[in-house]
């Protein structure tokens, strides 16, 4: 149980930042602790070159962690840019349960550390990761296939900010009820009863964080930090195709833990390969009490079904676009074209189904036909992806062969292809695995096609009777299949309210009338609750209070004072 | 989604009390909004007589609710005092799903009501129930078999305070993040992005509250209030043997709802009888999203296994007593004797297994033998239950024939009977179903006997090698079988810390050195977290923040500001 006496020097160092983050959590206004642009001005003249050099040094070499191992495993990681294996060897255990035993050995010390001690260590690790944002960006780029800028932002500052958000929320929740012993006095008429009371926030057990290949840090670090701040040791199990980014973060955490006198096994990286996956054995181990999971539905549903575990999932959803009316059609379509092209539709927040009234819509002063809207969208996508300055910088590459295959097959869907694949090349990586958005029109009765997540650069256009029809389809999809986002364009306040209310009943956040430099794909730390937990797309939100609270139990002690 | 404009007059009336309760929730110090003793001074000279008259008028008559029904059902309720049926007829639907449809019809209006409107209505209903505490006490007494004073306190002020606690926590959590639309501004170097943001707390769906026969209001009302304050309509499904107490509360809620222009079906009472139980059909209905359950493990495990539901359970546990050392043996044993006699062991917080070192313990300046301790305990129980002034006022009666049978069979357990049944009569109710605590000694290797909950007045004494042995047994039982409480007596601060730490690892609260007028059975509202949610005895605590937060989803809306 935590003691409040041993405040670490690291906490004092970071206290102001943590307190500011706690305020930010509750304000929900814009807050960024870690600067977002990969600029020389902020990170230093040589940061980019140093990061690239560090990445190049790591590739082909063993990865050094401060955790025990009985052998090395050369990972499956392959760059979607070069199609070459990274050939990084990670320390591993033959028997997955050894990770659990190591976590159990490290558990007591971490549990007994004060919240402040834990917070100081966790914050310090984030600051050190910050010094390696460029290396982290290259590691992310060459595993996920994201473009460089997204790799930098997503795995770097955005992940760090999400981690800080859970850390701050954890500090708040852990300190929410009296932390010191106090006397509870009950008046009983002529006398009174006095009881000494105190509460202990007891961590639930060992936490397992199961990573995904597309966002290996962003989707994993919040759960890892939520478990760690609440006193649970963590086993991070990255996707076999995207290990290096999370390995870098674990490396920094382990170093700080050791410096502060803790067993580095408070956080372990449990690497596996497609040849022999270890996730199920870890997940089913009785000592594993908390599981964070990002990935597909089938395995996600299995994880959620495990008895005696506290499970947080982010699974697949089907995100909708509802087009009702616009001020400026070109601006709206330009924004949507960017949203579906960004990282080639490999974001869980990316729109898939465009519901558009077949009779057309009002755009400013004029009425535009359904066909004009579809053509405007396809032209906008085409212009974006073939733009030599933007192009592959927006789409990045395709992480997996499976997604690439799915995109290639999309033309064969039982619909009308409105935009086929466009052949674009990467100026620096001729071997890059690239796919541009395919746009296919299918009828509103073809839920068999649009009622499933087609992960990757696949856009479906569905002509509807009217906006109410569009909303009904989007809502039913969200309820049945899940949805993480919804995008809508309307100039009618009543319609806005209608869409908002209807989609809220499906627990789906709606972003209205996005144009310019802001896209539905972006869920801001400290402000947006990413994944609501209300529909099948996942059972928890980043970062709502229960995401942290469910990781520990408050246990009370009462001592009678005669 | 909730609007903040329509503040009800009832909220203004109760605002100060609600704000005070929110402070109390976070202080965890003593707080009682509703006065506890059934005194004439507080409740009025005629309150008792009026309550009894109201009870007598209700018995044998139809119970009036403001909810639709297509027939009446005369309940199974039978007084454990008179052994006579209450013959109360409740309005019911033939088809259980009709309750769900009625709840669905009432849902939108309740969901769209502001938090303040909901809070005002809920608070007003509590105040009106307060005016009927004496009738509620008689209704509780003649269904649960509790003695009068416990019936009054448990179903009256203690239930109301627990309901107020969840209400207050709900108001706090629902207002925790910005409630008004605000502008989120992200600096982007030479320009900035402005997004209008707002959040909606969306209730999860229909809530089902499954009651228990022993504490029909205390165990049910917190979940009901947590669901209602967060905007979910509730179907309260009482135990077929204990309907009247909760019916009275539902009646008052429905009246206030109607007065305030709401559909009374926001809360419904769904009565059934042993002949045709309806709980499973209600629980499995897809529209039922939240389930609160108190009762046995088998059905509780089933409820927890239902997919797509948010479930809160309080199931059975095996509570331990660890005797290490005492200042005053007689005071300690007197307190323990009271704890096991109170309501004849039919409280989920009642101790069952006494772990006592076989070599005896230190009591003040002297060493007392194991046999002396056991004899002291049995004598203390005997003295208490045969005391003409206390006696049946402490034990009350036995709620069910099954419990009575179990108590009668306890003498046949494979152990040494240290105290057999004592024949005591109730001065006012010659037919009362009474059983006094049976004390049986079993060896520390007989986990087959002491490792199960023997609900009712059954005490097991287990001689151990030493206190470490006692703690190991108590801890393993809590982990494997669950525990809601643990009682320990020790004068050694190091041992206290050891017991506290060990039992905290089993997520079990420990009460130390209780003597005098305070017993482990009591879990105070606003201060103690009742059931921790960490071991098999239940998955949630009354009333920790997640007990409320998991009943709604925060959904965000974003509107681009060009």
Coordinates of C-alpha atoms in Angstrom, one line a residue, chain B residues 87 89 134 146 205 220 334 378 404 408 422 430 433 512 528:
Chain B
X87 CA -51.6 -10.9 1.4
X89 CA -51.6 -7.6 -4.1
X134 CA -42.0 3.8 10.6
X146 CA -35.1 -8.1 11.2
X205 CA -29.9 2.2 -21.2
X220 CA -31.1 -2.0 -3.7
X334 CA -18.7 -9.3 23.9
X378 CA -20.0 -19.0 23.8
X404 CA -33.5 -21.9 9.5
X408 CA -30.6 -26.5 12.6
X422 CA -30.8 -22.1 22.7
X430 CA -45.0 -16.7 19.8
X433 CA -38.9 -18.2 13.5
X512 CA -9.4 -3.7 14.5
X528 CA -16.8 3.1 4.4

